[in-house]
Coordinates of N, CA and C in Angstrom, one line a residue:
M163 N -27.0 0.7 11.8 CA -26.2 0.3 10.7 C -26.2 -1.2 10.6
I164 N -26.2 -1.7 9.3 CA -26.1 -3.1 9.1 C -24.7 -3.5 8.6
V165 N -24.1 -4.4 9.3 CA -22.7 -4.9 9.0 C -22.7 -6.4 8.8
A166 N -21.6 -6.9 8.2 CA -21.5 -8.3 8.0 C -20.1 -8.7 8.0
G167 N -19.9 -10.0 8.2 CA -18.6 -10.7 8.1 C -18.7 -11.9 7.2
A168 N -17.7 -12.1 6.4 CA -17.7 -13.2 5.4 C -16.5 -14.0 5.5
D169 N -16.6 -15.3 5.4 CA -15.5 -16.3 5.4 C -15.8 -17.3 4.2
G170 N -14.7 -17.6 3.5 CA -14.9 -18.6 2.4 C -15.2 -20.0 2.9
C171 N -16.1 -20.7 2.2 CA -16.4 -22.1 2.5 C -16.4 -22.8 1.2
R172 N -16.7 -24.1 1.3 CA -16.5 -25.0 0.1 C -17.6 -24.7 -0.9
T173 N -18.7 -24.1 -0.6 CA -19.7 -23.8 -1.6 C -19.9 -22.3 -1.9
G174 N -19.0 -21.5 -1.3 CA -19.1 -20.1 -1.6 C -18.6 -19.3 -0.4
W175 N -19.5 -18.6 0.3 CA -19.1 -17.7 1.4 C -20.2 -17.9 2.5
V176 N -19.7 -18.1 3.7 CA -20.5 -18.0 4.9 C -20.6 -16.5 5.3
V177 N -21.8 -16.0 5.3 CA -22.0 -14.5 5.7 C -22.8 -14.4 6.9
C178 N -22.2 -13.7 7.9 CA -23.0 -13.3 9.1 C -23.3 -11.9 9.0
R179 N -24.6 -11.6 9.0 CA -25.1 -10.3 8.8 C -25.7 -9.8 10.2
R180 N -25.3 -8.7 10.7 CA -25.9 -8.2 11.9 C -26.8 -7.0 11.7
D181 N -28.0 -7.1 12.1 CA -29.0 -6.1 11.8 C -28.8 -5.0 12.9
V182 N -29.6 -3.9 12.7 CA -29.4 -2.7 13.6 C -29.8 -3.1 15.1
D183 N -30.7 -4.1 15.2 CA -31.1 -4.5 16.6 C -30.2 -5.6 17.2
G184 N -29.1 -5.9 16.5 CA -28.2 -6.9 17.0 C -28.5 -8.4 16.5
T185 N -29.6 -8.6 15.8 CA -29.9 -9.9 15.3 C -28.9 -10.4 14.3
L186 N -28.5 -11.6 14.4 CA -27.6 -12.2 13.4 C -28.4 -13.1 12.4
D187 N -28.0 -12.9 11.2 CA -28.6 -13.7 10.1 C -27.4 -14.4 9.4
I188 N -27.3 -15.7 9.5 CA -26.1 -16.4 9.0 C -26.6 -17.3 7.9
R189 N -26.0 -17.2 6.7 CA -26.3 -18.0 5.6 C -25.1 -18.2 4.6
V190 N -25.3 -19.1 3.7 CA -24.2 -19.4 2.7 C -24.7 -18.8 1.4
L191 N -23.8 -17.9 0.8 CA -24.0 -17.3 -0.5 C -23.0 -17.8 -1.5
K192 N -23.4 -17.8 -2.8 CA -22.5 -18.3 -3.8 C -21.4 -17.3 -4.1
T193 N -21.7 -16.0 -4.1 CA -20.7 -15.0 -4.4 C -20.6 -13.9 -3.3
L194 N -19.5 -13.3 -3.2 CA -19.3 -12.3 -2.3 C -20.1 -11.0 -2.6
A195 N -20.3 -10.8 -3.9 CA -21.1 -9.6 -4.4 C -22.5 -9.6 -3.7
E196 N -23.1 -10.8 -3.6 CA -24.4 -10.9 -2.9 C -24.4 -10.4 -1.5
A197 N -23.3 -10.6 -0.8 CA -23.2 -10.2 0.6 C -23.1 -8.7 0.8
C198 N -22.7 -8.0 -0.3 CA -22.5 -6.5 -0.1 C -23.7 -5.7 -0.2
E199 N -24.8 -6.3 -0.6 CA -26.1 -5.5 -0.8 C -26.6 -5.0 0.6
G200 N -26.9 -3.7 0.6 CA -27.5 -3.1 1.8 C -26.7 -3.0 3.0
L201 N -25.4 -3.0 2.9 CA -24.5 -3.0 4.1 C -23.8 -1.6 4.2
S202 N -23.5 -1.3 5.5 CA -22.7 -0.2 5.8 C -21.2 -0.7 5.7
L203 N -21.0 -1.9 6.1 CA -19.6 -2.4 6.1 C -19.6 -4.0 6.0
L204 N -18.6 -4.5 5.3 CA -18.5 -5.9 5.2 C -17.0 -6.2 5.4
A205 N -16.7 -7.0 6.5 CA -15.3 -7.5 6.7 C -15.2 -8.9 6.2
V206 N -14.1 -9.1 5.4 CA -14.0 -10.4 4.7 C -12.6 -11.0 5.1
D207 N -12.6 -12.3 5.4 CA -11.4 -13.0 5.7 C -10.8 -13.5 4.4
M208 N -10.2 -12.6 3.7 CA -9.5 -12.9 2.4 C -8.7 -11.7 2.1
P209 N -7.5 -11.9 1.5 CA -6.6 -10.7 1.2 C -7.3 -9.7 0.2
I210 N -7.0 -8.5 0.4 CA -7.4 -7.4 -0.5 C -6.1 -6.7 -0.8
G211 N -5.8 -6.6 -2.1 CA -4.5 -5.9 -2.4 C -3.4 -6.9 -2.5
F212 N -2.6 -6.9 -3.6 CA -1.6 -7.8 -3.8 C -0.3 -7.1 -4.3
I213 N 0.8 -7.6 -3.6 CA 2.1 -7.0 -4.0 C 2.6 -7.6 -5.3
D214 N 3.5 -7.0 -6.0 CA 4.0 -7.5 -7.3 C 5.1 -8.5 -7.2
V215 N 5.8 -8.6 -6.1 CA 6.8 -9.6 -5.8 C 6.5 -10.1 -4.4
P216 N 6.9 -11.4 -4.2 CA 6.5 -12.0 -2.9 C 7.3 -11.6 -1.7
R217 N 8.4 -10.9 -1.9 CA 9.2 -10.4 -0.8 C 9.6 -8.9 -1.0
P218 N 9.5 -8.0 0.0 CA 9.0 -8.3 1.3 C 7.5 -8.5 1.3
P219 N 6.9 -9.2 2.3 CA 5.5 -9.4 2.4 C 4.8 -8.1 2.7
R220 N 3.4 -8.1 2.6 CA 2.6 -6.9 2.9 C 2.9 -6.5 4.4
A221 N 3.0 -5.3 4.6 CA 3.3 -4.8 6.0 C 2.2 -5.3 7.0
C222 N 0.9 -5.3 6.5 CA -0.1 -5.7 7.4 C 0.0 -7.1 7.9
E223 N 0.5 -8.0 7.0 CA 0.7 -9.4 7.4 C 1.9 -9.5 8.4
V224 N 2.9 -8.8 8.3 CA 4.0 -8.8 9.2 C 3.5 -8.4 10.6
E225 N 2.7 -7.3 10.6 CA 2.2 -6.8 11.9 C 1.2 -7.9 12.5
A226 N 0.4 -8.5 11.7 CA -0.6 -9.5 12.1 C 0.1 -10.7 12.8
R227 N 1.2 -11.1 12.2 CA 1.9 -12.3 12.8 C 2.6 -11.9 14.1
R228 N 3.0 -10.7 14.2 CA 3.6 -10.2 15.4 C 2.6 -10.2 16.6
L229 N 1.3 -10.0 16.3 CA 0.3 -9.9 17.3 C -0.3 -11.3 17.6
L230 N 0.2 -12.3 16.9 CA -0.4 -13.7 17.1 C 0.7 -14.7 17.4
P231 N 1.5 -14.5 18.5 CA 2.5 -15.4 18.8 C 1.9 -16.8 19.1
G232 N 2.5 -17.8 18.5 CA 1.9 -19.2 18.7 C 0.8 -19.5 17.7
K233 N 0.4 -18.5 16.9 CA -0.7 -18.6 16.0 C -0.3 -18.0 14.6
T234 N 0.9 -17.8 14.4 CA 1.4 -17.0 13.2 C 1.0 -17.8 11.9
S235 N 0.9 -19.1 12.0 CA 0.6 -19.9 10.8 C -0.8 -19.6 10.3
S236 N -1.6 -19.0 11.1 CA -3.0 -18.7 10.7 C -3.0 -17.5 9.7
V237 N -1.9 -16.8 9.6 CA -1.8 -15.7 8.7 C -1.1 -16.2 7.4
F238 N -1.9 -16.6 6.4 CA -1.3 -17.2 5.2 C -0.5 -16.1 4.5
P239 N 0.6 -16.4 3.9 CA 1.3 -15.4 3.1 C 0.5 -15.2 1.8
T240 N 0.3 -13.9 1.6 CA -0.5 -13.5 0.4 C 0.4 -13.7 -0.9
P241 N -0.1 -14.3 -1.9 CA 0.7 -14.5 -3.1 C 0.9 -13.2 -3.8
C242 N 2.0 -13.1 -4.7 CA 2.2 -11.9 -5.5 C 1.2 -11.9 -6.6
R243 N 0.9 -10.8 -7.1 CA -0.2 -10.6 -8.1 C 0.1 -11.5 -9.4
P244 N 1.4 -11.5 -9.9 CA 1.6 -12.3 -11.1 C 1.3 -13.8 -10.9
A245 N 1.5 -14.4 -9.7 CA 1.2 -15.8 -9.5 C -0.2 -16.0 -9.4
L246 N -1.0 -15.0 -9.1 CA -2.5 -15.2 -8.9 C -3.2 -15.6 -10.2
G247 N -2.5 -15.3 -11.3 CA -3.1 -15.7 -12.6 C -2.8 -17.1 -13.0
C248 N -2.0 -17.8 -12.3 CA -1.7 -19.2 -12.6 C -2.8 -20.2 -12.3
T249 N -2.9 -21.2 -13.1 CA -4.0 -22.2 -12.9 C -3.6 -23.5 -12.2
T250 N -2.3 -23.7 -12.0 CA -1.8 -24.9 -11.3 C -0.9 -24.5 -10.2
H251 N -0.8 -25.3 -9.2 CA 0.1 -25.0 -8.1 C 1.6 -25.0 -8.6
A252 N 1.9 -25.9 -9.5 CA 3.3 -26.0 -10.0 C 3.7 -24.7 -10.7
D253 N 2.8 -24.2 -11.5 CA 3.1 -23.0 -12.3 C 3.2 -21.8 -11.3
A254 N 2.2 -21.7 -10.4 CA 2.2 -20.6 -9.4 C 3.5 -20.6 -8.5
N255 N 3.8 -21.8 -8.1 CA 5.0 -21.9 -7.2 C 6.3 -21.6 -8.0
A256 N 6.4 -22.0 -9.2 CA 7.6 -21.8 -10.0 C 7.7 -20.3 -10.3
L257 N 6.6 -19.6 -10.6 CA 6.7 -18.2 -10.9 C 7.0 -17.4 -9.7
S258 N 6.3 -17.8 -8.5 CA 6.6 -17.1 -7.3 C 8.1 -17.3 -6.9
K259 N 8.6 -18.5 -7.0 CA 10.0 -18.7 -6.7 C 10.9 -17.9 -7.5
S260 N 10.6 -17.7 -8.8 CA 11.5 -16.9 -9.7 C 11.5 -15.5 -9.3
L261 N 10.5 -15.1 -8.5 CA 10.4 -13.7 -8.1 C 10.8 -13.5 -6.7
G262 N 11.2 -14.6 -6.0 CA 11.7 -14.5 -4.6 C 11.5 -15.6 -3.7
I263 N 10.2 -16.2 -3.7 CA 9.9 -17.3 -2.8 C 8.7 -18.0 -3.3
G264 N 8.7 -19.3 -3.0 CA 7.6 -20.1 -3.5 C 6.3 -20.0 -2.6
L265 N 5.3 -20.6 -3.0 CA 4.0 -20.6 -2.2 C 3.5 -21.9 -2.0
T266 N 2.8 -22.1 -0.9 CA 2.2 -23.4 -0.4 C 1.0 -23.8 -1.2
R267 N 0.8 -25.1 -1.2 CA -0.4 -25.6 -1.8 C -1.7 -25.1 -1.2
Q268 N -1.6 -24.9 0.2 CA -2.7 -24.3 0.9 C -3.1 -22.9 0.4
T269 N -2.1 -22.1 0.2 CA -2.4 -20.8 -0.3 C -3.0 -20.9 -1.7
F270 N -2.4 -21.8 -2.6 CA -2.9 -21.9 -3.9 C -4.4 -22.3 -4.0
H271 N -4.8 -23.1 -3.0 CA -6.2 -23.5 -3.0 C -7.2 -22.3 -2.7
L272 N -6.6 -21.2 -2.2 CA -7.5 -20.1 -2.0 C -7.5 -19.1 -3.2
F273 N -6.8 -19.4 -4.2 CA -6.7 -18.5 -5.4 C -8.1 -18.2 -5.9
P274 N -9.0 -19.1 -6.1 CA -10.3 -18.8 -6.7 C -11.1 -17.7 -5.9
K275 N -11.0 -17.8 -4.5 CA -11.6 -16.8 -3.7 C -10.9 -15.5 -3.8
M276 N -9.6 -15.6 -3.8 CA -8.8 -14.3 -3.9 C -9.1 -13.6 -5.2
R277 N -9.2 -14.3 -6.3 CA -9.4 -13.7 -7.6 C -10.9 -13.1 -7.6
E278 N -11.8 -13.8 -6.9 CA -13.2 -13.3 -6.9 C -13.2 -11.9 -6.1
V279 N -12.5 -11.9 -5.0 CA -12.5 -10.6 -4.2 C -11.8 -9.5 -5.0
D280 N -10.7 -9.9 -5.6 CA -9.9 -8.9 -6.4 C -10.7 -8.3 -7.6
A281 N -11.4 -9.2 -8.3 CA -12.2 -8.7 -9.4 C -13.4 -7.8 -8.9
L282 N -14.0 -8.2 -7.8 CA -15.1 -7.4 -7.3 C -14.6 -6.0 -6.9
M283 N -13.5 -6.0 -6.2 CA -13.0 -4.7 -5.7 C -12.5 -3.8 -6.8
R284 N -11.9 -4.4 -7.8 CA -11.4 -3.6 -9.0 C -12.5 -3.2 -9.9
G285 N -13.5 -4.0 -10.0 CA -14.6 -3.7 -10.9 C -15.6 -2.7 -10.3
H286 N -15.6 -2.6 -9.0 CA -16.6 -1.7 -8.3 C -15.8 -0.9 -7.3
P287 N -15.1 0.1 -7.7 CA -14.3 0.9 -6.8 C -15.0 1.5 -5.5
A288 N -16.3 1.7 -5.7 CA -17.1 2.2 -4.5 C -17.1 1.2 -3.4
L289 N -16.9 0.0 -3.7 CA -16.9 -1.0 -2.6 C -15.7 -0.9 -1.7
Q290 N -14.7 -0.2 -2.1 CA -13.5 0.0 -1.3 C -13.8 0.7 0.0
A291 N -14.9 1.5 0.0 CA -15.4 2.2 1.2 C -16.2 1.2 2.1
I292 N -16.6 0.1 1.6 CA -17.5 -0.8 2.3 C -16.8 -2.1 2.7
V293 N -16.0 -2.7 1.9 CA -15.4 -4.0 2.1 C -14.0 -3.8 2.7
R294 N -13.7 -4.5 3.8 CA -12.4 -4.4 4.4 C -11.9 -5.8 4.7
E295 N -10.6 -5.9 4.6 CA -9.9 -7.2 4.9 C -9.8 -7.3 6.5
A296 N -10.2 -8.5 6.9 CA -10.1 -8.8 8.4 C -9.5 -10.2 8.6
H297 N -9.3 -10.5 9.8 CA -8.7 -11.8 10.1 C -9.3 -12.3 11.4
P298 N -10.0 -13.5 11.4 CA -10.7 -14.0 12.5 C -9.8 -14.2 13.8
E299 N -8.6 -14.7 13.6 CA -7.8 -15.0 14.8 C -7.4 -13.7 15.5
L300 N -7.2 -12.6 14.7 CA -7.0 -11.3 15.3 C -8.3 -10.8 16.0
A301 N -9.4 -11.1 15.4 CA -10.7 -10.8 16.1 C -10.9 -11.5 17.4
F302 N -10.6 -12.8 17.4 CA -10.7 -13.6 18.6 C -9.7 -13.1 19.7
A303 N -8.5 -12.8 19.2 CA -7.5 -12.3 20.2 C -7.9 -11.0 20.8
R304 N -8.5 -10.1 20.1 CA -9.1 -8.9 20.6 C -10.1 -9.2 21.7
M305 N -11.0 -10.1 21.4 CA -12.1 -10.5 22.3 C -11.5 -11.1 23.6
N306 N -10.3 -11.7 23.4 CA -9.6 -12.4 24.5 C -8.6 -11.5 25.2
G307 N -8.8 -10.3 25.2 CA -7.9 -9.4 26.0 C -6.6 -9.2 25.3
G308 N -6.5 -9.4 24.0 CA -5.3 -9.2 23.3 C -4.4 -10.4 23.2
K309 N -4.9 -11.5 23.8 CA -4.1 -12.8 23.8 C -4.6 -13.7 22.7
P310 N -3.8 -14.3 21.9 CA -4.2 -15.2 20.8 C -4.9 -16.4 21.5
V311 N -5.9 -16.9 20.8 CA -6.6 -18.1 21.3 C -5.9 -19.3 20.7
L312 N -5.1 -20.0 21.5 CA -4.2 -21.0 20.9 C -4.8 -22.4 20.7
S313 N -6.0 -22.6 21.3 CA -6.7 -23.9 21.0 C -7.2 -23.9 19.5
K314 N -7.3 -25.1 19.0 CA -7.7 -25.3 17.6 C -9.2 -25.2 17.5
K315 N -9.6 -24.4 16.5 CA -11.1 -24.2 16.4 C -11.9 -25.4 15.9
R316 N -11.1 -26.3 15.3 CA -11.8 -27.5 14.8 C -11.9 -28.6 15.9
K317 N -11.3 -28.4 17.0 CA -11.4 -29.3 18.1 C -12.5 -28.8 19.1
P318 N -13.1 -29.7 19.8 CA -14.3 -29.3 20.7 C -13.9 -28.2 21.6
E319 N -12.7 -28.2 22.3 CA -12.4 -27.2 23.3 C -12.1 -25.9 22.6
G320 N -11.5 -25.9 21.4 CA -11.2 -24.6 20.7 C -12.5 -24.0 20.2
F321 N -13.4 -24.8 19.7 CA -14.7 -24.3 19.2 C -15.5 -23.7 20.3
A322 N -15.5 -24.4 21.5 CA -16.3 -23.9 22.6 C -15.7 -22.6 23.2
E323 N -14.4 -22.5 23.2 CA -13.7 -21.3 23.7 C -14.1 -20.1 22.8
R324 N -14.1 -20.3 21.5 CA -14.4 -19.2 20.6 C -15.9 -18.8 20.7
L325 N -16.7 -19.8 20.8 CA -18.2 -19.6 20.9 C -18.5 -18.8 22.1
A326 N -17.8 -19.1 23.2 CA -18.0 -18.3 24.4 C -17.6 -16.9 24.3
L327 N -16.4 -16.7 23.6 CA -15.9 -15.3 23.4 C -16.9 -14.5 22.6
L328 N -17.4 -15.1 21.6 CA -18.4 -14.4 20.7 C -19.6 -14.0 21.5
A329 N -20.1 -15.0 22.3 CA -21.3 -14.7 23.1 C -21.1 -13.6 24.1
R330 N -19.9 -13.6 24.7 CA -19.5 -12.6 25.7 C -19.5 -11.2 25.1
H331 N -19.2 -11.1 23.8 CA -19.2 -9.8 23.1 C -20.4 -9.5 22.3
G332 N -21.5 -10.2 22.6 CA -22.8 -9.8 22.0 C -23.1 -10.5 20.7
F333 N -22.3 -11.6 20.4 CA -22.5 -12.3 19.1 C -22.8 -13.8 19.4
K334 N -24.0 -14.0 20.0 CA -24.3 -15.3 20.4 C -24.8 -16.1 19.2
W335 N -24.3 -17.4 19.1 CA -24.8 -18.3 18.1 C -25.0 -19.7 18.6
T336 N -26.2 -20.2 18.4 CA -26.4 -21.6 18.8 C -26.1 -22.5 17.6
P337 N -25.0 -23.3 17.7 CA -24.5 -24.1 16.6 C -25.6 -24.9 15.9
Q338 N -25.7 -24.8 14.7 CA -26.7 -25.6 13.9 C -26.0 -25.9 12.5
T339 N -26.5 -26.9 11.9 CA -26.0 -27.3 10.6 C -26.3 -26.2 9.5
L340 N -25.3 -25.8 8.8 CA -25.5 -24.9 7.7 C -25.0 -25.5 6.4
S341 N -25.9 -25.9 5.5 CA -25.5 -26.6 4.3 C -24.4 -25.9 3.5
G342 N -23.3 -26.6 3.3 CA -22.2 -26.0 2.5 C -21.1 -25.4 3.3
A343 N -21.2 -25.3 4.6 CA -20.2 -24.7 5.5 C -20.0 -25.5 6.7
A344 N -18.7 -25.5 7.2 CA -18.4 -26.1 8.4 C -18.6 -25.2 9.6
H345 N -18.7 -25.7 10.8 CA -19.0 -24.9 11.9 C -17.8 -23.9 12.2
D346 N -16.6 -24.3 11.9 CA -15.5 -23.3 12.1 C -15.6 -22.2 11.1
D347 N -16.1 -22.4 9.9 CA -16.3 -21.3 8.9 C -17.3 -20.3 9.5
V348 N -18.3 -20.8 10.1 CA -19.3 -19.9 10.7 C -18.7 -19.1 11.8
L349 N -18.0 -19.7 12.7 CA -17.3 -19.0 13.8 C -16.5 -17.8 13.2
D350 N -15.7 -18.1 12.2 CA -14.9 -17.1 11.6 C -15.7 -15.9 11.0
A351 N -16.8 -16.3 10.3 CA -17.7 -15.2 9.8 C -18.3 -14.3 10.8
I352 N -18.6 -15.0 12.0 CA -19.2 -14.2 13.1 C -18.1 -13.3 13.7
A353 N -16.9 -13.8 13.8 CA -15.8 -13.1 14.4 C -15.5 -11.8 13.6
V354 N -15.4 -12.0 12.2 CA -15.1 -10.8 11.4 C -16.3 -9.9 11.3
C355 N -17.5 -10.4 11.5 CA -18.7 -9.5 11.6 C -18.5 -8.5 12.7
R356 N -18.0 -9.0 13.9 CA -17.7 -8.1 15.0 C -16.7 -7.1 14.6
T357 N -15.7 -7.5 13.8 CA -14.7 -6.5 13.3 C -15.4 -5.5 12.5
A358 N -16.3 -5.9 11.6 CA -17.0 -4.9 10.8 C -17.8 -3.9 11.6
L359 N -18.4 -4.4 12.7 CA -19.1 -3.5 13.6 C -18.1 -2.5 14.3
L360 N -17.0 -3.0 14.7 CA -16.0 -2.1 15.3 C -15.5 -1.1 14.3
I361 N -15.3 -1.5 13.1 CA -14.9 -0.5 12.0 C -15.9 0.6 11.9
A362 N -17.2 0.1 11.8 CA -18.3 1.1 11.6 C -18.4 2.1 12.7
E363 N -18.1 1.6 13.9 CA -18.1 2.4 15.1 C -16.9 3.3 15.4
G364 N -15.9 3.1 14.5 CA -14.6 3.8 14.7 C -13.8 3.3 15.8
K365 N -13.9 2.0 16.1 CA -13.2 1.4 17.3 C -12.2 0.4 16.8
A366 N -12.1 0.1 15.6 CA -11.2 -1.0 15.1 C -9.8 -0.5 14.9
T367 N -8.9 -1.5 14.9 CA -7.5 -1.2 14.7 C -7.1 -1.6 13.3
R368 N -6.3 -0.7 12.6 CA -5.9 -1.0 11.2 C -4.4 -1.4 11.3
L369 N -4.1 -2.5 10.6 CA -2.7 -2.9 10.4 C -2.2 -2.5 9.0
G370 N -0.9 -2.1 8.9 CA -0.4 -1.6 7.7 C -0.6 -0.1 7.5
P371 N 0.2 0.6 6.8 CA 0.1 2.1 6.7 C -1.3 2.4 6.0
E372 N -1.9 3.5 6.4 CA -3.2 3.9 5.9 C -3.2 4.0 4.4
H373 N -2.1 4.5 3.8 CA -2.1 4.7 2.3 C -1.4 3.6 1.6
D374 N -1.2 2.4 2.2 CA -0.5 1.3 1.5 C -1.5 0.7 0.5
R375 N -1.1 0.8 -0.8 CA -2.0 0.4 -1.9 C -1.2 -0.5 -2.9
D376 N -1.9 -1.3 -3.6 CA -1.2 -2.1 -4.6 C -1.3 -1.3 -5.9
R377 N -0.8 -1.9 -7.0 CA -0.7 -1.1 -8.2 C -2.1 -0.8 -8.8
H378 N -3.1 -1.4 -8.4 CA -4.5 -1.1 -8.8 C -5.2 -0.2 -7.9
G379 N -4.5 0.3 -6.9 CA -5.1 1.2 -5.9 C -5.9 0.6 -4.8
L380 N -5.8 -0.8 -4.7 CA -6.5 -1.5 -3.6 C -5.7 -1.4 -2.3
P381 N -6.4 -1.1 -1.2 CA -5.8 -1.0 0.1 C -5.2 -2.3 0.5
M382 N -4.0 -2.2 1.2 CA -3.4 -3.4 1.8 C -3.4 -3.3 3.3
N383 N -4.5 -3.5 3.9 CA -4.6 -3.3 5.4 C -5.4 -4.5 5.9
I384 N -5.1 -4.9 7.2 CA -6.0 -5.9 7.9 C -6.6 -5.1 9.1
W385 N -7.9 -5.3 9.3 CA -8.5 -4.7 10.4 C -9.0 -5.7 11.5
Y386 N -9.0 -5.3 12.7 CA -9.4 -6.2 13.8 C -10.0 -5.3 14.9

């Protein structure tokens, strides 16, 4: 089976594709739709499924933070669906606040990627069987015996620690420049590619109730 992991980057998406023989093909694509072609499974580091009000948060996020002590800030709060349509942070923050709680500028900067994933999943329902939400820090924690990797991935020691974990679990990558993507983006794409493989093999763990869906029927689960 061919699986892949995708992480957003400044020029599109870093996609790590794992062939049946274990070979990794890592490249930058402009759209996530391109990454779905010919795959058994694609794990993406981006929310799938949005609640209508910002509180309470999605159950899968609550569970994810519980599994990442010392690293909870890596689980960004997913915006409510009404705010996702706003084009400025001020408007999105004000709308979200009126519904319960505001949202950060960091989260707002992810809106274009979130909208892209949402449109893809809603426009092509068959992809719900192929595309799953994942989280790289959960993936690394699983590789690390269930303990969160507390070092920062953008620092040399944190990068090296994650690179070693990936190699130990059969996802070896020799760092090289990839136009349009940072090295830590690539690490995350490889990490969630391993999650995709675990899902395909029936070995992954799902966070959030199995039938937890948003109003458009999109699943609200995080896999690792």
